[in-house]
Short mmCIF file of C-alpha atoms in Angstrom, two decimals:
data_model
loop_
_atom_site.label_atom_id
_atom_site.label_comp_id
_atom_site.label_asym_id
_atom_site.label_seq_id
_atom_site.Cartn_x
_atom_site.Cartn_y
_atom_site.Cartn_z
CA UNK H 1 -65.05 54.85 -45.16
CA UNK H 2 -65.28 57.16 -42.39
CA UNK H 3 -62.18 58.56 -41.03
CA UNK H 4 -61.86 58.11 -36.59
CA UNK H 5 -61.71 60.94 -34.57
CA UNK H 6 -59.19 62.15 -32.87
CA UNK H 7 -57.48 60.91 -29.66
CA UNK H 8 -58.44 62.82 -27.83
CA UNK H 9 -62.24 63.66 -29.02
CA UNK H 10 -62.38 59.39 -28.91
CA UNK H 11 -61.56 59.20 -24.54
CA UNK H 12 -63.67 62.25 -24.08
CA UNK H 13 -66.80 60.43 -25.68
CA UNK H 14 -66.12 57.91 -23.84
CA UNK H 15 -65.41 59.47 -20.85
CA UNK H 16 -68.74 60.62 -21.19
CA UNK H 17 -70.53 57.36 -22.62
CA UNK H 18 -72.97 56.24 -20.12
CA UNK H 19 -71.57 52.86 -20.29
CA UNK H 20 -68.45 53.84 -19.77
CA UNK H 21 -68.31 54.23 -15.88
CA UNK H 22 -70.16 50.10 -16.08
CA UNK H 23 -67.78 49.07 -18.42
CA UNK H 24 -64.98 49.92 -16.55
CA UNK H 25 -65.65 48.33 -14.04
CA UNK H 26 -66.31 44.85 -15.42
CA UNK H 27 -62.44 45.03 -16.19
CA UNK H 28 -61.78 46.27 -14.01
CA UNK H 29 -63.56 42.85 -12.06
CA UNK H 30 -61.71 40.48 -15.10
CA UNK H 31 -58.37 42.10 -14.38
CA UNK H 32 -57.87 41.33 -11.08
CA UNK H 33 -59.32 37.64 -12.15
CA UNK H 34 -57.15 37.00 -14.46
CA UNK H 35 -54.60 37.97 -11.91
CA UNK H 36 -55.42 34.99 -8.73
CA UNK H 37 -55.66 33.30 -12.20
CA UNK H 38 -52.46 33.41 -13.09
CA UNK H 39 -50.51 33.43 -9.76
CA UNK H 40 -53.40 30.64 -8.68
CA UNK H 41 -52.40 28.60 -12.29
CA UNK H 42 -47.92 29.37 -11.58
CA UNK H 43 -47.78 27.92 -8.05
CA UNK H 44 -49.73 25.12 -9.20
CA UNK H 45 -46.77 24.46 -11.83
CA UNK H 46 -44.64 24.82 -9.61
CA UNK H 47 -45.75 21.90 -6.61
CA UNK H 48 -46.85 25.05 -3.81
CA UNK H 49 -50.34 25.59 -2.15
CA UNK H 50 -52.35 28.07 -4.61
CA UNK H 51 -52.82 30.91 -3.01
CA UNK H 52 -52.53 32.20 0.29
CA UNK H 53 -55.27 33.51 2.41
CA UNK H 54 -55.16 36.94 2.81
CA UNK H 55 -53.89 37.16 -1.29
CA UNK H 56 -56.71 35.43 -1.86
CA UNK H 57 -59.45 37.17 0.26
CA UNK H 58 -58.32 40.24 -1.34
CA UNK H 59 -57.86 39.69 -4.52
CA UNK H 60 -62.41 37.39 -3.45
CA UNK H 61 -62.62 41.54 -2.49
CA UNK H 62 -61.96 43.31 -5.12
CA UNK H 63 -64.20 41.02 -7.62
CA UNK H 64 -67.03 41.03 -5.52
CA UNK H 65 -67.19 44.53 -5.14
CA UNK H 66 -66.03 45.92 -9.03
CA UNK H 67 -68.75 43.18 -9.99
CA UNK H 68 -71.43 43.81 -8.09
CA UNK H 69 -70.81 48.03 -8.32
CA UNK H 70 -70.82 46.74 -12.14
CA UNK H 71 -74.14 45.27 -11.46
CA UNK H 72 -75.82 47.55 -9.89
CA UNK H 73 -76.10 49.41 -13.32
CA UNK H 74 -77.52 47.14 -15.01
CA UNK H 75 -81.15 46.83 -15.63
CA UNK H 76 -82.71 43.43 -14.15
CA UNK H 77 -82.38 40.61 -15.07
CA UNK H 78 -79.55 41.03 -16.28
CA UNK H 79 -78.16 43.18 -12.40
CA UNK H 80 -79.71 39.53 -10.75
CA UNK H 81 -77.77 37.43 -12.84
CA UNK H 82 -74.60 39.90 -13.24
CA UNK H 83 -74.12 40.66 -9.42
CA UNK H 84 -74.71 36.62 -9.00
CA UNK H 85 -71.80 35.46 -11.79
CA UNK H 86 -69.36 38.14 -9.80
CA UNK H 87 -69.98 36.39 -6.43
CA UNK H 88 -69.75 33.17 -7.45
CA UNK H 89 -66.13 33.42 -8.98
CA UNK H 90 -64.41 35.68 -6.16
CA UNK H 91 -66.81 32.17 -3.73
CA UNK H 92 -64.10 30.39 -6.36
CA UNK H 93 -61.15 32.82 -5.49
CA UNK H 94 -61.28 31.23 -2.00
CA UNK H 95 -61.18 27.51 -2.36
CA UNK H 96 -57.70 27.98 -3.47
CA UNK H 97 -56.63 29.78 -0.41
CA UNK H 98 -54.13 28.06 1.57
CA UNK H 99 -54.73 24.74 -0.59
CA UNK H 100 -52.29 22.04 0.37
CA UNK H 101 -49.89 24.76 1.85
CA UNK H 102 -50.43 23.19 5.97
CA UNK H 103 -49.27 19.74 6.87
CA UNK H 104 -51.45 17.92 9.33
CA UNK H 105 -51.15 15.32 11.05
CA UNK H 106 -53.71 12.30 11.90
CA UNK H 107 -55.31 14.36 14.34
CA UNK H 108 -55.80 17.11 11.96
CA UNK H 109 -53.69 19.51 13.73
CA UNK H 110 -51.60 21.81 11.52
CA UNK H 111 -47.55 20.75 11.96
CA UNK H 112 -45.37 22.04 9.54
CA UNK H 113 -46.85 25.23 6.54
CA UNK H 114 -44.98 24.50 2.75
CA UNK H 115 -44.88 28.57 2.57
CA UNK H 116 -42.28 28.93 5.79
CA UNK H 117 -39.13 30.88 4.57
CA UNK H 118 -36.50 28.61 5.81
CA UNK H 119 -33.95 30.91 3.78
CA UNK H 120 -33.20 34.12 2.40
CA UNK H 121 -30.51 35.20 -0.17
CA UNK H 122 -28.89 36.31 -2.69
CA UNK H 123 -31.68 38.06 -3.71
CA UNK H 124 -34.27 34.90 -4.01
CA UNK H 125 -36.28 32.78 -1.27
CA UNK H 126 -36.71 29.50 -0.85
CA UNK H 127 -39.49 27.22 1.10
CA UNK H 128 -38.04 24.06 2.58
CA UNK H 129 -39.01 22.01 0.07
CA UNK H 130 -37.89 23.89 -2.61
CA UNK H 131 -34.50 23.99 -0.03
CA UNK H 132 -34.52 20.36 -0.40
CA UNK H 133 -33.85 20.31 -3.88
CA UNK H 134 -29.78 21.05 -2.91
CA UNK H 135 -27.48 23.44 -3.56
CA UNK H 136 -23.77 23.64 -5.64
CA UNK H 137 -21.38 25.20 -6.38
CA UNK H 138 -19.40 25.60 -9.06
CA UNK H 139 -15.86 27.70 -9.98
CA UNK H 140 -11.84 28.35 -10.85
CA UNK H 141 -10.33 28.53 -7.74
CA UNK H 142 -10.55 32.05 -5.94
CA UNK H 143 -13.98 32.72 -7.27
CA UNK H 144 -16.03 32.50 -3.61
CA UNK H 145 -17.39 29.47 -3.76
CA UNK H 146 -15.73 28.50 -0.17
CA UNK H 147 -17.32 33.01 0.53
CA UNK H 148 -20.73 32.11 -0.49
CA UNK H 149 -21.48 29.22 0.92
CA UNK H 150 -20.40 30.29 4.34
CA UNK H 151 -22.96 32.97 3.86
CA UNK H 152 -25.52 30.41 3.05
CA UNK H 153 -24.69 28.49 6.09
CA UNK H 154 -25.33 32.00 7.83
CA UNK H 155 -28.28 31.78 6.50
CA UNK H 156 -29.80 28.83 7.23
CA UNK H 157 -28.15 29.14 11.25
CA UNK H 158 -30.50 32.50 11.18
CA UNK H 159 -34.02 31.40 10.08
CA UNK H 160 -33.73 27.60 11.12
CA UNK H 161 -32.70 27.18 14.92
CA UNK H 162 -33.87 24.00 15.87
CA UNK H 163 -31.28 23.23 11.99
CA UNK H 164 -29.06 19.90 12.64
CA UNK H 165 -25.97 18.21 10.06
CA UNK H 166 -22.97 17.28 9.69
CA UNK H 167 -19.87 20.22 7.84
CA UNK H 168 -16.98 18.63 6.37
CA UNK H 169 -13.61 20.70 7.44
CA UNK H 170 -12.37 19.59 3.69
CA UNK H 171 -10.20 22.38 3.99
CA UNK H 172 -9.33 22.78 7.97
CA UNK H 173 -10.15 25.83 8.68
CA UNK H 174 -14.17 25.17 8.33
CA UNK H 175 -14.31 24.89 12.08
CA UNK H 176 -13.35 28.79 12.99
CA UNK H 177 -16.29 29.29 10.84
CA UNK H 178 -18.84 27.65 12.31
CA UNK H 179 -18.31 28.74 16.17
CA UNK H 180 -18.20 32.30 14.38
CA UNK H 181 -21.18 31.77 13.37
CA UNK H 182 -23.03 28.86 16.35
CA UNK H 183 -22.10 32.05 18.81
CA UNK H 184 -23.94 35.07 15.94
CA UNK H 185 -27.17 32.52 17.05
CA UNK H 186 -27.05 31.62 19.82
CA UNK H 187 -26.11 28.22 18.94
CA UNK H 188 -22.43 27.32 20.77
CA UNK H 189 -24.16 23.93 22.85
CA UNK H 190 -25.20 22.12 19.26
CA UNK H 191 -21.87 22.28 18.35
CA UNK H 192 -20.07 18.40 17.77
CA UNK H 193 -15.82 19.26 16.83
CA UNK H 194 -15.38 15.79 15.64
CA UNK H 195 -11.04 16.30 15.73
CA UNK H 196 -7.69 13.92 16.21
CA UNK H 197 -5.35 14.77 17.45
CA UNK H 198 -1.73 14.88 15.84
CA UNK H 199 0.76 13.47 16.73
CA UNK H 200 2.13 15.01 20.00
CA UNK H 201 -0.30 16.96 20.66
CA UNK H 202 -1.68 15.87 24.96
CA UNK H 203 -4.89 17.18 24.63
CA UNK H 204 -7.30 14.33 24.50
CA UNK H 205 -10.68 15.03 22.29
CA UNK H 206 -13.98 16.25 23.78
CA UNK H 207 -15.55 13.90 21.93
CA UNK H 208 -15.49 10.52 20.93
CA UNK H 209 -17.87 8.69 17.63
CA UNK H 210 -17.52 5.05 15.98
CA UNK H 211 -18.25 4.93 12.94
CA UNK H 212 -19.70 1.77 12.93
CA UNK H 213 -22.26 1.77 16.96
CA UNK H 214 -25.30 2.63 14.58
CA UNK H 215 -27.04 -0.18 16.57
CA UNK H 216 -30.44 0.76 14.34
CA UNK H 217 -27.87 -0.88 11.03
CA UNK H 218 -27.95 -4.24 10.37
CA UNK H 219 -24.22 -5.61 10.83
CA UNK H 220 -23.98 -6.17 7.27
CA UNK H 221 -25.26 -2.45 6.48
CA UNK H 222 -22.32 -0.58 9.20
CA UNK H 223 -19.60 -2.87 7.34
CA UNK H 224 -20.40 -2.07 3.93
CA UNK H 225 -20.40 1.67 4.78
CA UNK H 226 -16.98 0.63 5.61
CA UNK H 227 -16.12 -0.93 2.49
CA UNK H 228 -17.98 2.06 0.58
CA UNK H 229 -15.72 3.91 1.99
CA UNK H 230 -12.59 2.12 0.79
CA UNK H 231 -13.38 1.73 -2.54
CA UNK H 232 -13.98 5.12 -2.66
CA UNK H 233 -10.81 5.94 -2.14
CA UNK H 234 -9.42 3.88 -5.27
CA UNK H 235 -12.55 3.83 -7.47
CA UNK H 236 -11.05 2.27 -10.55
CA UNK H 237 -9.45 -0.75 -9.06
CA UNK H 238 -12.20 -1.81 -6.76
CA UNK H 239 -14.46 -5.27 -7.95
CA UNK H 240 -18.80 -5.58 -6.37
CA UNK H 241 -16.62 -9.32 -6.14
CA UNK H 242 -14.25 -8.43 -3.05
CA UNK H 243 -16.89 -5.14 -2.01
CA UNK H 244 -19.70 -8.55 -1.30
CA UNK H 245 -17.15 -10.35 0.37
CA UNK H 246 -15.08 -8.47 2.46
CA UNK H 247 -18.21 -6.29 3.66
CA UNK H 248 -19.84 -9.98 4.29
CA UNK H 249 -16.80 -10.89 6.10
CA UNK H 250 -17.32 -7.52 8.93
CA UNK H 251 -19.80 -7.70 9.31
CA UNK H 252 -19.21 -11.71 11.15
CA UNK H 253 -16.42 -10.03 13.15
CA UNK H 254 -18.70 -7.43 13.82
CA UNK H 255 -21.86 -9.14 15.10
CA UNK H 256 -19.16 -11.36 17.16
CA UNK H 257 -17.66 -8.88 18.70
CA UNK H 258 -21.69 -7.70 19.81
CA UNK H 259 -22.66 -11.22 20.95
CA UNK H 260 -19.36 -11.41 23.52
CA UNK H 261 -20.13 -8.14 24.98
CA UNK H 262 -16.79 -6.16 23.29
CA UNK H 263 -16.97 -3.21 22.03
CA UNK H 264 -18.50 -3.20 17.73
CA UNK H 265 -14.95 -1.13 16.12
CA UNK H 266 -13.65 -1.66 12.87
CA UNK H 267 -10.18 -1.81 14.91
CA UNK H 268 -11.79 -5.01 16.23
CA UNK H 269 -12.96 -6.08 14.06
CA UNK H 270 -9.79 -6.00 12.21
CA UNK H 271 -7.71 -7.85 15.09
CA UNK H 272 -10.32 -10.02 14.40
CA UNK H 273 -9.81 -10.32 11.27
CA UNK H 274 -5.76 -10.88 11.14
CA UNK H 275 -5.10 -12.36 14.27
CA UNK H 276 -6.30 -16.36 14.63
CA UNK H 277 -6.11 -16.41 17.52
CA UNK H 278 -7.64 -13.44 18.49
CA UNK H 279 -10.62 -15.14 16.65
CA UNK H 280 -10.36 -18.44 18.59
CA UNK H 281 -10.24 -16.48 22.29
CA UNK H 282 -13.49 -14.68 21.11
CA UNK H 283 -15.29 -18.49 19.23
CA UNK H 284 -14.46 -19.91 22.78
CA UNK H 285 -16.41 -16.56 24.43
CA UNK H 286 -19.88 -17.44 21.92
CA UNK H 287 -19.23 -20.62 23.04
CA UNK H 288 -19.76 -20.30 26.28
CA UNK H 289 -23.01 -18.69 25.34
CA UNK H 290 -26.96 -19.37 25.04
CA UNK H 291 -26.77 -21.85 22.33
CA UNK H 292 -29.28 -19.49 19.80
CA UNK H 293 -29.60 -21.13 15.67
CA UNK H 294 -27.77 -17.49 15.02
CA UNK H 295 -24.97 -18.28 17.12
CA UNK H 296 -24.31 -21.41 16.10
CA UNK H 297 -24.40 -19.98 12.30
CA UNK H 298 -22.00 -17.48 13.13
CA UNK H 299 -19.59 -19.84 14.89
CA UNK H 300 -19.93 -22.26 11.87
CA UNK H 301 -18.98 -19.67 9.39
CA UNK H 302 -15.89 -17.58 11.03
CA UNK H 303 -14.45 -20.87 12.24
CA UNK H 304 -14.65 -22.76 8.28
CA UNK H 305 -13.46 -19.64 6.84
CA UNK H 306 -10.36 -19.02 8.76
CA UNK H 307 -9.43 -21.51 11.11
CA UNK H 308 -9.55 -24.52 8.88
CA UNK H 309 -7.89 -23.29 5.63
CA UNK H 310 -5.93 -25.53 4.50
CA UNK H 311 -4.61 -23.41 1.83
CA UNK H 312 -2.27 -20.69 2.56
CA UNK H 313 -2.69 -18.69 -0.12
CA UNK H 314 -6.47 -18.37 0.08
CA UNK H 315 -6.71 -17.58 4.34
CA UNK H 316 -4.19 -14.70 3.35
CA UNK H 317 -6.78 -13.97 0.51
CA UNK H 318 -9.19 -13.36 3.16
CA UNK H 319 -6.85 -11.32 5.59
CA UNK H 320 -6.00 -8.70 2.35
CA UNK H 321 -9.57 -8.58 1.74
CA UNK H 322 -10.42 -7.50 5.20
CA UNK H 323 -7.13 -5.10 5.25
CA UNK H 324 -7.89 -3.16 3.37
CA UNK H 325 -10.82 -1.75 4.61
CA UNK H 326 -10.26 -1.66 7.67
CA UNK H 327 -7.01 0.16 7.77
CA UNK H 328 -7.96 3.32 7.69
CA UNK H 329 -9.52 3.55 10.88
CA UNK H 330 -6.12 1.64 12.79
CA UNK H 331 -4.20 4.52 13.65
CA UNK H 332 -4.25 5.07 17.01
CA UNK H 333 -4.94 8.89 16.56
CA UNK H 334 -7.88 8.04 14.40
CA UNK H 335 -9.32 4.68 16.27
CA UNK H 336 -9.62 7.17 19.52
CA UNK H 337 -11.92 8.79 18.65
CA UNK H 338 -13.86 7.79 15.81
CA UNK H 339 -12.99 4.12 16.99
CA UNK H 340 -12.52 3.37 20.43
CA UNK H 341 -13.16 1.58 23.17
CA UNK H 342 -14.54 3.84 25.51
CA UNK H 343 -17.89 4.58 24.62
CA UNK H 344 -19.56 7.26 22.40
CA UNK H 345 -20.12 11.41 23.53
CA UNK H 346 -22.22 11.58 20.71
CA UNK H 347 -24.30 9.86 18.00
CA UNK H 348 -25.07 10.80 14.56
CA UNK H 349 -29.12 10.40 15.85
CA UNK H 350 -28.21 13.89 17.32
CA UNK H 351 -28.47 15.03 13.78
CA UNK H 352 -31.87 14.66 15.13
CA UNK H 353 -31.95 16.94 17.96
CA UNK H 354 -30.33 20.03 16.44
CA UNK H 355 -27.03 18.90 16.42
CA UNK H 356 -24.29 20.38 14.04
CA UNK H 357 -21.10 18.03 13.36
CA UNK H 358 -18.02 19.79 12.57
CA UNK H 359 -15.72 16.51 11.13
CA UNK H 360 -12.05 18.68 11.41
CA UNK H 361 -8.91 15.54 10.03
CA UNK H 362 -5.78 17.45 10.93
CA UNK H 363 -4.13 18.21 7.36
CA UNK H 364 -1.45 15.85 9.09
CA UNK H 365 -3.33 12.64 8.24
CA UNK H 366 -3.23 12.53 4.44
CA UNK H 367 -5.03 9.50 3.10
CA UNK H 368 -7.22 8.87 6.49
CA UNK H 369 -9.10 12.47 6.89
CA UNK H 370 -10.63 11.31 4.00
CA UNK H 371 -11.94 8.00 4.33
CA UNK H 372 -13.69 9.58 7.94
CA UNK H 373 -15.32 12.50 5.73
CA UNK H 374 -16.69 9.68 3.18
CA UNK H 375 -17.39 7.73 5.56
CA UNK H 376 -19.13 10.56 8.26
CA UNK H 377 -21.12 11.57 5.48
CA UNK H 378 -22.56 7.92 4.19
CA UNK H 379 -23.64 7.78 7.80
CA UNK H 380 -25.55 10.91 7.91
CA UNK H 381 -26.74 9.65 4.22
CA UNK H 382 -28.70 6.11 6.38
CA UNK H 383 -30.02 7.75 9.19
CA UNK H 384 -31.29 10.35 6.73
CA UNK H 385 -33.01 7.48 4.90
CA UNK H 386 -34.69 5.89 7.74
CA UNK H 387 -37.08 8.86 7.09
CA UNK H 388 -38.12 8.38 3.72
CA UNK H 389 -40.74 5.18 5.00
CA UNK H 390 -42.72 8.16 7.91
CA UNK H 391 -45.90 9.55 6.99
CA UNK H 392 -45.69 13.04 5.32
CA UNK H 393 -46.39 14.71 8.47
CA UNK H 394 -44.15 12.33 10.05
CA UNK H 395 -41.43 13.89 8.06
CA UNK H 396 -41.85 17.64 7.84
CA UNK H 397 -42.56 17.44 11.42
CA UNK H 398 -38.34 16.45 11.94
CA UNK H 399 -36.07 19.37 12.16
CA UNK H 400 -33.80 20.21 9.05
CA UNK H 401 -31.28 18.51 8.00
CA UNK H 402 -27.67 19.55 6.29
CA UNK H 403 -24.15 18.16 4.34
CA UNK H 404 -22.56 21.47 3.82
CA UNK H 405 -19.01 19.38 2.12
CA UNK H 406 -16.29 21.55 0.74
CA UNK H 407 -14.40 20.19 -2.49
CA UNK H 408 -17.52 17.73 -3.08
CA UNK H 409 -15.40 15.06 -4.95
CA UNK H 410 -13.07 14.13 -1.98
CA UNK H 411 -16.05 12.56 -0.53
CA UNK H 412 -18.23 11.32 -3.62
CA UNK H 413 -19.20 6.99 -3.43
CA UNK H 414 -19.88 5.15 -6.55
CA UNK H 415 -20.57 1.67 -5.87
CA UNK H 416 -23.70 0.67 -7.49
CA UNK H 417 -24.19 -1.98 -4.95
CA UNK H 418 -23.97 -0.02 -2.44
CA UNK H 419 -24.90 4.09 -1.14
CA UNK H 420 -22.96 6.73 -3.49
CA UNK H 421 -24.85 9.93 -4.20
CA UNK H 422 -25.92 9.35 -7.42
CA UNK H 423 -27.76 6.82 -6.50
CA UNK H 424 -29.64 8.23 -3.33
CA UNK H 425 -29.91 11.70 -4.12
CA UNK H 426 -33.05 12.01 -5.32
CA UNK H 427 -34.34 10.45 -2.18
CA UNK H 428 -32.31 12.63 0.57
CA UNK H 429 -34.44 15.27 -0.80
CA UNK H 430 -37.89 13.80 1.21
CA UNK H 431 -36.03 12.60 3.87
CA UNK H 432 -34.97 16.99 4.50
CA UNK H 433 -32.04 16.71 4.56
CA UNK H 434 -30.28 19.44 2.05
CA UNK H 435 -26.78 19.11 0.02
CA UNK H 436 -24.43 21.98 -0.05
CA UNK H 437 -21.30 21.00 -2.22
CA UNK H 438 -19.42 23.14 -4.50
CA UNK H 439 -16.34 22.04 -6.48
CA UNK H 440 -14.30 23.21 -9.53
CA UNK H 441 -15.74 22.54 -12.11
CA UNK H 442 -18.41 19.38 -13.23
CA UNK H 443 -15.39 17.78 -13.87
CA UNK H 444 -14.14 17.76 -11.04
CA UNK H 445 -17.40 15.27 -10.27
CA UNK H 446 -15.62 12.58 -12.53
CA UNK H 447 -12.65 10.98 -11.82
CA UNK H 448 -14.03 9.36 -8.32
CA UNK H 449 -16.84 8.30 -11.04
CA UNK H 450 -18.47 8.00 -13.76
CA UNK H 451 -19.30 10.21 -16.31
CA UNK H 452 -22.80 9.21 -16.59
CA UNK H 453 -22.47 8.97 -12.53
CA UNK H 454 -21.51 12.61 -12.43
CA UNK H 455 -24.56 13.16 -14.34
CA UNK H 456 -27.27 12.38 -12.64
CA UNK H 457 -25.61 13.44 -9.55
CA UNK H 458 -25.79 17.09 -11.40
CA UNK H 459 -28.95 17.12 -12.86
CA UNK H 460 -30.39 16.35 -8.63
CA UNK H 461 -28.37 19.57 -7.92
CA UNK H 462 -31.19 21.88 -8.49
CA UNK H 463 -29.72 25.44 -6.91
CA UNK H 464 -26.59 26.83 -8.55
CA UNK H 465 -24.13 29.22 -7.47
CA UNK H 466 -22.02 29.40 -11.06
CA UNK H 467 -18.92 31.66 -10.26
CA UNK H 468 -16.34 32.65 -12.88
CA UNK H 469 -15.84 29.00 -14.57
CA UNK H 470 -12.59 27.58 -14.57
CA UNK H 471 -12.43 25.70 -18.32
CA UNK H 472 -14.53 26.36 -21.40
CA UNK H 473 -16.54 23.73 -21.79
CA UNK H 474 -17.49 24.49 -17.77
CA UNK H 475 -19.15 27.72 -19.32
CA UNK H 476 -20.09 26.01 -21.91
CA UNK H 477 -21.96 23.64 -18.68
CA UNK H 478 -23.07 27.29 -17.04
CA UNK H 479 -24.83 28.57 -20.14
CA UNK H 480 -27.12 25.60 -21.02
CA UNK H 481 -27.82 25.25 -16.82
CA UNK H 482 -29.25 28.29 -18.01
CA UNK H 483 -30.86 27.17 -21.51
CA UNK H 484 -31.64 29.83 -23.89
CA UNK H 485 -34.20 31.86 -24.88
CA UNK H 486 -35.33 33.55 -28.69
CA UNK H 487 -34.64 36.71 -30.55
CA UNK H 488 -35.91 38.48 -32.81
CA UNK H 489 -32.86 39.56 -35.46
CA UNK H 490 -33.47 42.01 -38.41
CA UNK H 491 -31.15 42.55 -41.42
CA UNK H 492 -30.63 44.92 -44.21
CA UNK H 493 -29.82 44.10 -47.70
CA UNK H 494 -29.03 47.59 -50.02
CA UNK H 495 -29.39 47.32 -53.51
CA UNK H 496 -28.72 50.21 -56.72
CA UNK H 497 -32.43 50.10 -56.66
CA UNK H 498 -33.57 49.15 -53.44
CA UNK H 499 -33.47 48.20 -49.55
CA UNK H 500 -34.30 44.49 -48.27
CA UNK H 501 -35.37 43.57 -44.51
CA UNK H 502 -35.57 39.93 -43.29
CA UNK H 503 -36.55 39.67 -39.79
CA UNK H 504 -35.82 35.98 -38.45
CA UNK H 505 -36.26 34.22 -34.74
CA UNK H 506 -33.21 32.42 -33.70
CA UNK H 507 -32.36 30.87 -29.58
CA UNK H 508 -29.51 32.87 -27.74
CA UNK H 509 -27.92 31.56 -24.15
CA UNK H 510 -29.34 33.95 -21.78
CA UNK H 511 -26.22 34.83 -20.15
CA UNK H 512 -23.32 32.99 -22.69
CA UNK H 513 -20.64 31.52 -21.96
CA UNK H 514 -17.48 34.04 -22.32
CA UNK H 515 -19.85 36.01 -19.85
CA UNK H 516 -19.34 32.89 -16.84
CA UNK H 517 -15.02 32.93 -17.88
CA UNK H 518 -15.37 36.89 -17.47
CA UNK H 519 -16.56 37.03 -13.97
CA UNK H 520 -15.36 38.58 -11.02
CA UNK H 521 -14.27 37.64 -8.32
CA UNK H 522 -17.49 36.85 -5.35
CA UNK H 523 -19.83 37.18 -8.50
CA UNK H 524 -21.70 34.22 -9.31
CA UNK H 525 -25.11 33.73 -11.61
CA UNK H 526 -27.89 31.97 -8.96
CA UNK H 527 -30.05 29.87 -10.05
CA UNK H 528 -32.50 29.41 -8.40
CA UNK H 529 -34.61 25.48 -9.01
CA UNK H 530 -38.55 27.44 -9.54
CA UNK H 531 -37.40 30.97 -9.87
CA UNK H 532 -35.32 32.19 -12.62
CA UNK H 533 -31.80 33.24 -12.08
CA UNK H 534 -29.85 36.60 -11.60
CA UNK H 535 -26.27 38.38 -11.02
CA UNK H 536 -24.90 38.59 -7.21
CA UNK H 537 -22.22 39.72 -5.72
CA UNK H 538 -21.84 37.88 -3.09
CA UNK H 539 -18.89 39.87 -0.50
CA UNK H 540 -17.49 37.38 2.39
CA UNK H 541 -19.29 38.87 5.90
#
């Protein structure tokens, strides 16, 4: 067999071959075509537009130029065939230029760019669709979760001048951070600080928002928000029967208040349902109004339920059911902001205009603050879910909403027949509401709900910031979140007269669980929902 010449000789022969330039040009065109095809496949696989117009044009020009230059060196008719093929392939790339990139209204006007970057942080970039897959920060106490969330919020404010939403001041100092960011980016007028005054303070709160004042919602939905909120404080003790019963009574009370012209607040509803004198006076006012079928039915139901009970035990049960769900708003300082008879100074719908609410209940109100945090979260959910029925172009034309909640387990709701985190989190993404939440570990999400509900919630929090793991179980969960990959292992066995080698392909964690237990402070493994992961250091600003 004839031996091949040395590589330098082969290279010299190829370079001086008369067809070398022709082959090289066609190979170059093929390389550009393969690169373009790979980018198109990758983007479409992640439900993204095919290619941006400049990229598609660049690839098309390279393919066409290389193909035409190579075809010129071929004899007819092959030169015509090769040139036509190169032009057709180059032109086909332009079909993917800005494919599904722009969202247009029925008139054809562009209302949104799907490729617009709304967030750049931790070495990653997020489009609006990717960012709305929510963010979950997890890690041990003191590992840097809160500072990481602050950095993420700052990056969002920087790129989104119309950003609106709700920030929960769970630790108590979030307002100062938010105020500093608003001043930095010129958003001071967009902040609404909902903070009840502490006992002994004389300054009246600047803003009021009645949690049952959203007239766009049915009375039953407003009542159900209060019931689900109260049920979240004692999740193991709540029965569906009592929640349905309480919601129906509170809903009728709110409807009665609205009919007679009184503010439909939780405290006024509590007064109606616990005081026979108040209820009789309200029903008397209702009978003096123009009778309608609904008013007659409402009066008969309330009178039959509350005023004609012969058994005192049954009436006591009705009062107790309503009292349990409404008493959290009875504290005067809390009611002054969240259940006041005075007109509201703001509405939850203001988030659509770029307003950012900071819910800051002092630590003195131990139970009430958790109740308010949960109720405001549900109000934001209900408001955002109204967007769900809109056409896609209308949803994209609306501003981006956020919910920021540190120690998220304190505000979780788990009602099967009401509004809960696990049963709405997947729909919030399409409503342009982004959750930015944190917890010490996945196990922290379980006490307020069942493990199955916590799993559903966690599966929908796709963008992960994993700091130092708080437990072995959490470290294993973090490792599983990144998945495994194949590695090649080899071993050598030596005997007296021979040596054998064994090769095997095994699966290993990309980052092993014990490594998550050893991460230093302010260091996180960030998993992008589609673009991989990386280990980064996120120092406080």
